[in-house]
């Protein structure tokens, strides 16, 4: 083969660009490349979001690292997937809001699920036709999720579940949930847990939305009253639910840190540069300094994410997921505060938006306006809580990265049923 023939072999990136050129509405890519926001907003209206998410998944681009044999994915390594995700981000390609399914549910099923589960569950996650939620936190078990109290008792080939979960994002529209339950209260807390995929439409599941200060209701209380889960929907061995949960939590930190295929720097759904463009030139020296700092920190996050993906490629689960989760959360709060300060008094009033209960706030990718800036600011307060608080992230970094002594855990070795608890 000649050198010329080698250089003409289409790369995956070429294949994706060609596919986007065929599948996106005419003028989409040109408008993005030209930085023509007006034209892009016009073209954007021609795209049907739901059918687009399905087409993106069917072509394998929505979840490029997932095994291709289950109908979604291209079996790419993280480093091969990185330029794919960069192209999708560059062309502002809409992605499914099924971020819990794509970011955590799918990867957990791929690592711990049976063949039947992979065949049944993976493609609808990637296509966004079956939304997933994560049922870990309980009223008395958030940071200490291994202390949870929701019980499951075996009855033949099924488990009967009773208890309550809380802060369950997307539960109100979810078809499936990842749930950890206590199947053995007679052993220490980490050892008596099992992990299931639960049908959110099963009899006995009650979902009650919680309205937050943005006006959205993106998360819920979920009650389980004699809910039956087939044993075939268990992920991992009985009693080893904690080990499976670690897979989910590691993927959650990657997804929330922006190191995964979803997430990233955003102000009301728009990149940092867009915020700076909106206010260029920034004449106030202090605001200008903060803007420069934001730009630099954003670069640092990008580089750290690059290191994280290199570490994963070489098979090492480094601390970068926790580093970037911690840093990204605090960075985003600083950025949203900067956005509010740049808006000045305009940020005190904004037009009411339409129905915001159906989708989470971060899905909205409209142009920056006062409403999205304020919603972004209010929503960002949750960043240092969701997916593990910043205090817990610092504990993890202190203990696992810096080698500091572990914090005392008086309840770690005693049977869960003997641990003193309130309520
Ligand atoms: C927007 C949002 C979405 C969420 N979505 C989901 C979801 O989909 N599914 C789900 O299961 N959960 C979800 N959560 C719940 C989230 O995981 C918990 O809120 C979080 O883990 C903290 O738990 P907690 O709220 O019970 O607080 P607590 O654990 O009661 O913590 C209270 C305070 O004590 C501090 N603290 C606790 N333990 C320690 C310690 N050992 N050392 C130092 N400080 C400590 C914490 O940092 C915090 O400041 C969501 C939360 C938010 C805000």
XYZ file of C-alpha atoms and ligand atoms in Angstrom:
476
model
C 0.000 0.000 0.000
C 1.367 3.435 -0.916
C 1.871 6.204 1.628
C -0.848 8.157 -0.157
C -3.317 5.284 0.111
C -2.594 5.032 3.854
C -3.198 8.724 4.413
C -6.517 8.499 2.515
C -7.949 5.754 4.752
C -10.928 7.425 6.406
C -10.574 7.771 10.140
C -13.382 7.318 12.648
C -13.494 11.085 12.960
C -14.019 11.378 9.165
C -16.759 8.764 9.378
C -18.506 10.719 12.128
C -18.219 14.048 10.277
C -19.676 12.432 7.127
C -22.486 10.900 9.149
C -23.292 14.214 10.816
C -23.207 15.945 7.433
C -25.833 13.487 6.147
C -28.024 13.287 9.228
C -28.100 16.798 10.709
C -30.368 19.431 9.107
C -28.747 21.266 6.179
C -26.588 24.192 7.267
C -26.099 22.977 10.878
C -22.371 22.261 10.696
C -21.683 25.294 8.526
C -23.486 27.579 11.018
C -21.406 26.175 13.895
C -18.133 26.462 11.971
C -18.992 30.047 11.013
C -19.975 30.897 14.599
C -23.351 32.094 13.206
C -25.590 31.779 16.298
C -28.658 33.224 14.572
C -28.492 30.740 11.719
C -27.758 27.906 14.158
C -30.834 28.777 16.232
C -32.950 28.617 13.048
C -31.518 25.280 11.883
C -31.819 23.832 15.391
C -35.617 24.093 15.192
C -35.674 21.581 12.324
C -34.302 18.757 14.469
C -36.696 16.421 16.254
C -34.898 15.777 19.559
C -36.309 12.334 20.392
C -35.780 10.765 16.988
C -32.328 12.385 16.797
C -31.249 10.715 20.068
C -32.393 7.369 18.693
C -30.506 7.803 15.407
C -27.343 8.909 17.214
C -27.522 5.783 19.399
C -28.345 3.395 16.547
C -25.229 4.619 14.735
C -23.190 3.914 17.891
C -22.085 7.515 18.456
C -24.144 8.170 21.611
C -22.158 5.667 23.696
C -19.052 4.955 21.618
C -17.276 2.892 24.332
C -20.166 0.446 24.818
C -19.888 -3.029 23.219
C -21.343 -2.832 19.698
C -22.994 -6.273 19.933
C -25.808 -4.962 22.170
C -27.155 -2.554 19.577
C -25.592 0.702 20.780
C -21.941 1.614 20.901
C -18.829 1.028 18.862
C -16.602 -0.891 21.300
C -14.094 1.984 21.328
C -11.494 2.540 24.024
C -11.846 5.768 26.087
C -8.975 7.352 24.169
C -10.566 6.432 20.809
C -13.887 7.849 22.028
C -12.388 11.138 23.149
C -12.102 12.785 19.685
C -15.585 11.459 18.870
C -17.025 13.231 21.906
C -15.027 16.357 21.053
C -16.537 16.475 17.555
C -20.048 15.946 18.944
C -19.460 18.760 21.448
C -17.950 21.041 18.799
C -20.995 20.658 16.523
C -23.363 21.127 19.487
C -24.905 17.766 18.710
C -27.852 17.170 21.050
C -27.305 14.226 23.409
C -29.864 12.284 25.386
C -30.780 13.697 28.795
C -30.726 10.093 30.042
C -27.449 10.953 31.738
C -27.893 8.618 34.699
C -28.561 5.705 32.383
C -25.738 6.555 30.009
C -23.239 7.770 32.602
C -23.841 5.169 35.322
C -26.548 2.555 34.606
C -25.110 1.311 31.325
C -21.503 1.059 32.571
C -22.689 -0.823 35.696
C -24.753 -3.277 33.623
C -21.813 -3.783 31.236
C -19.481 -4.620 34.150
C -21.788 -6.665 36.399
C -24.923 -7.615 34.419
C -25.940 -10.934 32.874
C -26.008 -11.405 29.113
C -29.828 -11.154 29.166
C -29.676 -7.839 31.030
C -27.190 -6.392 28.556
C -29.350 -7.454 25.609
C -32.534 -6.112 27.162
C -31.338 -2.896 28.827
C -28.407 -1.263 27.025
C -29.818 -0.106 23.670
C -32.916 1.638 25.117
C -30.627 3.521 27.556
C -28.433 4.813 24.733
C -31.489 5.680 22.600
C -33.073 7.582 25.487
C -36.288 5.592 25.138
C -35.948 4.199 28.685
C -34.844 6.731 31.287
C -32.902 5.534 34.345
C -32.572 6.800 37.905
C -30.235 6.031 40.806
C -31.906 4.915 44.046
C -29.045 5.092 46.552
C -29.668 7.981 48.996
C -32.145 7.653 51.831
C -33.361 10.166 54.426
C -30.748 8.880 56.904
C -28.127 7.608 54.471
C -26.561 10.045 52.002
C -22.813 10.460 52.511
C -22.922 7.223 54.506
C -24.936 5.413 51.860
C -23.705 1.992 53.060
C -25.783 2.590 56.210
C -29.036 2.471 54.213
C -32.150 0.832 55.651
C -34.354 -0.157 52.680
C -34.926 -3.907 53.168
C -35.271 -6.701 50.649
C -36.383 -10.167 51.713
C -36.145 -13.166 49.393
C -39.352 -14.943 48.343
C -38.560 -17.753 45.885
C -37.220 -16.236 42.662
C -38.163 -12.736 43.778
C -37.209 -10.157 46.388
C -39.767 -8.082 48.288
C -38.600 -4.513 48.886
C -39.817 -2.040 51.531
C -38.349 1.374 52.336
C -37.756 4.912 51.109
C -35.234 6.634 48.866
C -34.785 10.389 48.382
C -33.168 12.930 46.018
C -33.805 10.495 43.179
C -33.104 12.494 40.029
C -35.446 11.762 37.086
C -37.434 9.116 39.036
C -40.662 10.799 37.886
C -39.937 9.852 34.269
C -37.733 6.788 34.820
C -38.497 3.304 33.536
C -35.655 1.625 35.471
C -33.809 2.373 38.673
C -30.505 1.181 40.120
C -31.294 0.304 43.716
C -29.149 -0.834 46.642
C -31.037 -2.609 49.407
C -30.187 -4.369 52.645
C -30.571 -8.109 52.175
C -28.737 -9.130 55.367
C -28.920 -6.934 58.501
C -26.881 -9.408 60.596
C -23.503 -8.542 59.069
C -21.551 -5.229 59.031
C -23.132 -2.545 56.873
C -21.028 -2.893 53.719
C -21.471 -6.681 53.610
C -25.265 -6.970 53.790
C -26.164 -5.040 50.639
C -27.385 -6.263 47.246
C -27.865 -4.311 44.031
C -30.826 -4.631 41.649
C -32.349 -3.008 38.609
C -35.928 -2.182 39.586
C -38.884 -1.569 37.281
C -40.132 1.894 38.281
C -43.605 0.962 36.967
C -43.881 -2.066 39.291
C -46.832 -2.155 41.730
C -45.892 -0.543 45.072
C -43.465 2.079 43.693
C -44.634 5.636 44.521
C -42.744 8.670 43.201
C -43.252 12.126 44.741
C -41.455 15.063 43.031
C -39.554 17.597 45.195
C -39.668 21.187 43.890
C -36.339 22.983 44.274
C -35.481 26.691 44.350
C -35.008 26.914 40.554
C -38.689 26.003 40.217
C -37.718 22.702 38.598
C -38.636 19.368 40.142
C -35.794 17.217 38.898
C -35.612 14.920 41.885
C -38.027 12.930 44.006
C -38.884 10.895 47.036
C -39.500 7.253 46.087
C -41.408 4.853 48.335
C -41.263 1.053 48.051
C -44.194 -0.847 49.488
C -43.973 -4.631 49.024
C -42.325 -4.156 45.613
C -41.285 -7.411 43.924
C -38.006 -7.580 41.984
C -37.075 -10.786 40.116
C -33.743 -12.234 41.246
C -32.705 -12.216 37.563
C -32.491 -8.404 37.855
C -29.705 -8.595 40.477
C -26.367 -7.028 39.509
C -23.473 -8.902 41.101
C -23.698 -11.585 43.804
C -26.072 -11.362 46.767
C -24.362 -9.428 49.589
C -21.863 -7.786 47.243
C -23.991 -4.793 46.313
C -21.419 -2.390 47.745
C -18.791 -3.538 45.254
C -21.258 -2.997 42.390
C -22.216 0.405 43.823
C -18.564 1.465 43.691
C -18.660 0.949 39.893
C -21.696 3.230 39.691
C -20.177 5.858 42.002
C -16.868 5.954 40.124
C -18.739 6.465 36.864
C -20.945 9.102 38.523
C -17.896 11.133 39.535
C -16.480 10.908 36.043
C -19.823 11.943 34.511
C -20.302 14.830 36.972
C -16.703 15.984 36.615
C -17.126 16.413 32.875
C -14.490 13.791 32.127
C -17.111 11.526 30.585
C -19.100 11.888 27.412
C -21.617 14.181 29.080
C -21.207 17.328 31.173
C -18.480 19.916 30.734
C -18.115 23.604 31.273
C -21.376 25.436 31.050
C -23.199 28.559 32.008
C -26.889 27.937 31.540
C -25.927 25.310 28.991
C -23.420 27.480 27.111
C -19.636 27.401 27.221
C -17.428 29.812 29.156
C -16.380 31.524 25.961
C -19.996 32.353 25.215
C -20.347 34.108 28.563
C -17.199 36.103 27.884
C -18.410 36.989 24.373
C -21.690 38.235 25.799
C -19.877 40.721 28.048
C -16.849 41.603 25.942
C -15.050 43.918 26.669
C -15.094 43.501 30.438
C -13.946 46.884 31.713
C -14.145 46.261 35.474
C -10.617 45.069 36.415
C -11.787 42.716 39.178
C -14.405 41.054 36.961
C -11.825 40.827 34.185
C -9.415 39.080 36.535
C -12.144 36.642 37.616
C -12.999 35.960 33.956
C -9.339 35.223 33.170
C -9.181 32.950 36.215
C -12.322 31.118 35.022
C -10.793 30.591 31.602
C -7.587 29.197 33.147
C -9.421 26.931 35.569
C -11.511 25.625 32.717
C -8.306 24.726 30.866
C -6.937 23.013 33.985
C -10.104 20.899 34.175
C -9.727 19.945 30.517
C -6.103 18.898 31.036
C -6.905 16.940 34.203
C -9.709 15.151 32.351
C -7.167 14.279 29.672
C -4.899 12.762 32.345
C -7.878 10.840 33.764
C -8.683 9.312 30.403
C -5.003 8.428 29.849
C -4.947 6.751 33.289
C -8.083 4.774 32.463
C -6.560 3.751 29.149
C -3.590 2.238 30.946
C -5.953 0.386 33.277
C -5.336 2.576 36.325
C -8.294 4.049 38.213
C -6.489 7.193 39.342
C -7.783 9.832 41.749
C -8.576 12.225 38.882
C -12.317 11.414 38.984
C -12.519 12.660 42.581
C -10.139 15.580 41.895
C -12.145 16.840 38.951
C -15.515 16.165 40.625
C -14.395 18.341 43.564
C -12.757 21.026 41.433
C -15.466 21.127 38.745
C -18.212 21.553 41.359
C -16.489 24.480 43.070
C -15.352 25.942 39.727
C -18.903 25.894 38.398
C -20.168 27.741 41.481
C -17.480 30.417 40.993
C -18.364 30.629 37.305
C -22.086 31.004 37.951
C -21.382 33.720 40.522
C -19.247 35.494 37.924
C -22.078 35.175 35.394
C -24.495 36.776 37.863
C -22.032 39.587 38.643
C -21.488 40.250 34.939
C -25.247 40.467 34.396
C -25.391 43.059 37.187
C -28.838 44.313 38.156
C -30.343 42.500 35.133
C -29.917 39.291 37.121
C -32.531 40.454 39.622
C -35.494 39.831 37.310
C -36.142 37.406 34.498
C -38.988 36.123 32.381
C -40.731 32.988 33.583
C -39.948 30.022 31.361
C -42.449 27.412 30.215
C -42.998 24.025 31.781
C -39.695 23.156 33.432
C -40.910 20.175 35.377
C -40.539 17.634 32.599
C -36.798 17.993 32.047
C -33.905 18.906 34.320
C -32.606 22.478 34.051
C -29.232 21.585 32.575
C -30.905 20.113 29.500
C -31.937 23.548 28.285
C -29.359 24.699 25.786
C -30.979 27.943 24.763
C -28.998 31.114 24.197
C -27.884 32.766 27.419
C -30.613 34.989 28.823
C -31.232 36.314 32.326
C -33.457 33.349 33.167
C -30.890 30.733 32.198
C -28.086 32.599 33.984
C -30.106 32.835 37.193
C -31.323 29.238 36.908
C -27.710 28.148 36.365
C -26.595 30.075 39.454
C -29.341 28.602 41.646
C -28.818 25.076 40.294
C -25.056 25.256 40.865
C -25.552 25.308 44.656
C -26.273 21.572 44.355
C -22.966 20.824 42.611
C -21.028 20.486 45.871
C -23.646 18.055 47.261
C -24.782 15.802 44.392
C -22.665 12.757 43.604
C -20.821 13.062 46.934
C -20.285 16.289 48.882
C -17.058 18.263 48.641
C -16.241 17.263 52.238
C -16.504 13.589 51.274
C -14.394 14.189 48.151
C -11.716 15.795 50.361
C -11.859 12.802 52.719
C -11.341 10.452 49.754
C -8.422 12.485 48.435
C -6.879 12.792 51.903
C -7.091 9.096 52.636
C -6.526 7.459 49.241
C -4.243 9.942 47.519
C -2.349 11.716 50.288
C -2.245 8.642 52.554
C -3.602 10.460 55.621
C -5.048 8.335 58.454
C -8.608 7.124 57.855
C -11.382 8.870 59.769
C -12.668 6.768 62.704
C -15.552 4.457 61.684
C -17.031 2.982 64.830
C -19.812 1.154 62.972
C -17.709 -0.540 60.286
C -17.194 -3.939 61.907
C -20.396 -4.480 63.883
C -23.621 -6.017 62.506
C -25.785 -3.323 60.854
C -28.772 -4.221 63.063
C -26.724 -3.332 66.189
C -25.639 0.112 64.952
C -27.298 2.936 66.888
C -29.399 5.149 64.615
C -32.069 7.771 64.983
C -35.608 7.353 63.688
C -29.150 17.835 42.856
C -29.003 16.539 43.565
C -29.277 15.372 42.904
C -29.136 14.155 43.562
N -29.474 13.025 42.869
C -29.391 11.833 43.497
C -29.798 10.641 42.823
O -30.227 10.678 41.656
N -29.739 9.488 43.486
C -29.282 9.392 44.764
O -29.222 8.288 45.287
N -28.897 10.507 45.465
C -28.954 11.728 44.848
N -28.592 12.865 45.513
C -28.241 12.763 46.925
C -26.773 13.017 47.211
O -25.988 11.936 46.798
C -26.668 13.291 48.707
O -27.363 14.500 48.950
C -25.242 13.426 49.162
O -24.565 12.206 49.065
C -25.154 13.941 50.617
O -25.963 13.181 51.446
P -27.004 13.886 52.443
O -27.805 14.880 51.633
O -27.752 12.824 53.145
O -26.127 14.722 53.435
P -25.358 14.167 54.739
O -24.640 12.909 54.386
O -26.342 14.105 55.860
O -24.290 15.304 54.975
C -24.616 16.526 55.654
C -23.338 17.347 55.771
O -22.374 16.630 56.567
C -21.154 16.485 55.844
N -20.569 15.168 56.141
C -21.224 13.976 56.176
N -20.373 12.981 56.458
C -19.143 13.538 56.581
C -17.850 13.027 56.853
N -17.645 11.712 57.064
N -16.795 13.895 56.899
C -16.994 15.225 56.684
N -18.219 15.783 56.434
C -19.268 14.941 56.380
C -21.538 16.565 54.384
O -20.450 16.964 53.575
C -22.643 17.609 54.418
O -22.099 18.903 54.427
C -28.706 14.105 44.889
C -28.409 15.293 45.570
C -28.561 16.499 44.933
C -28.252 17.759 45.672
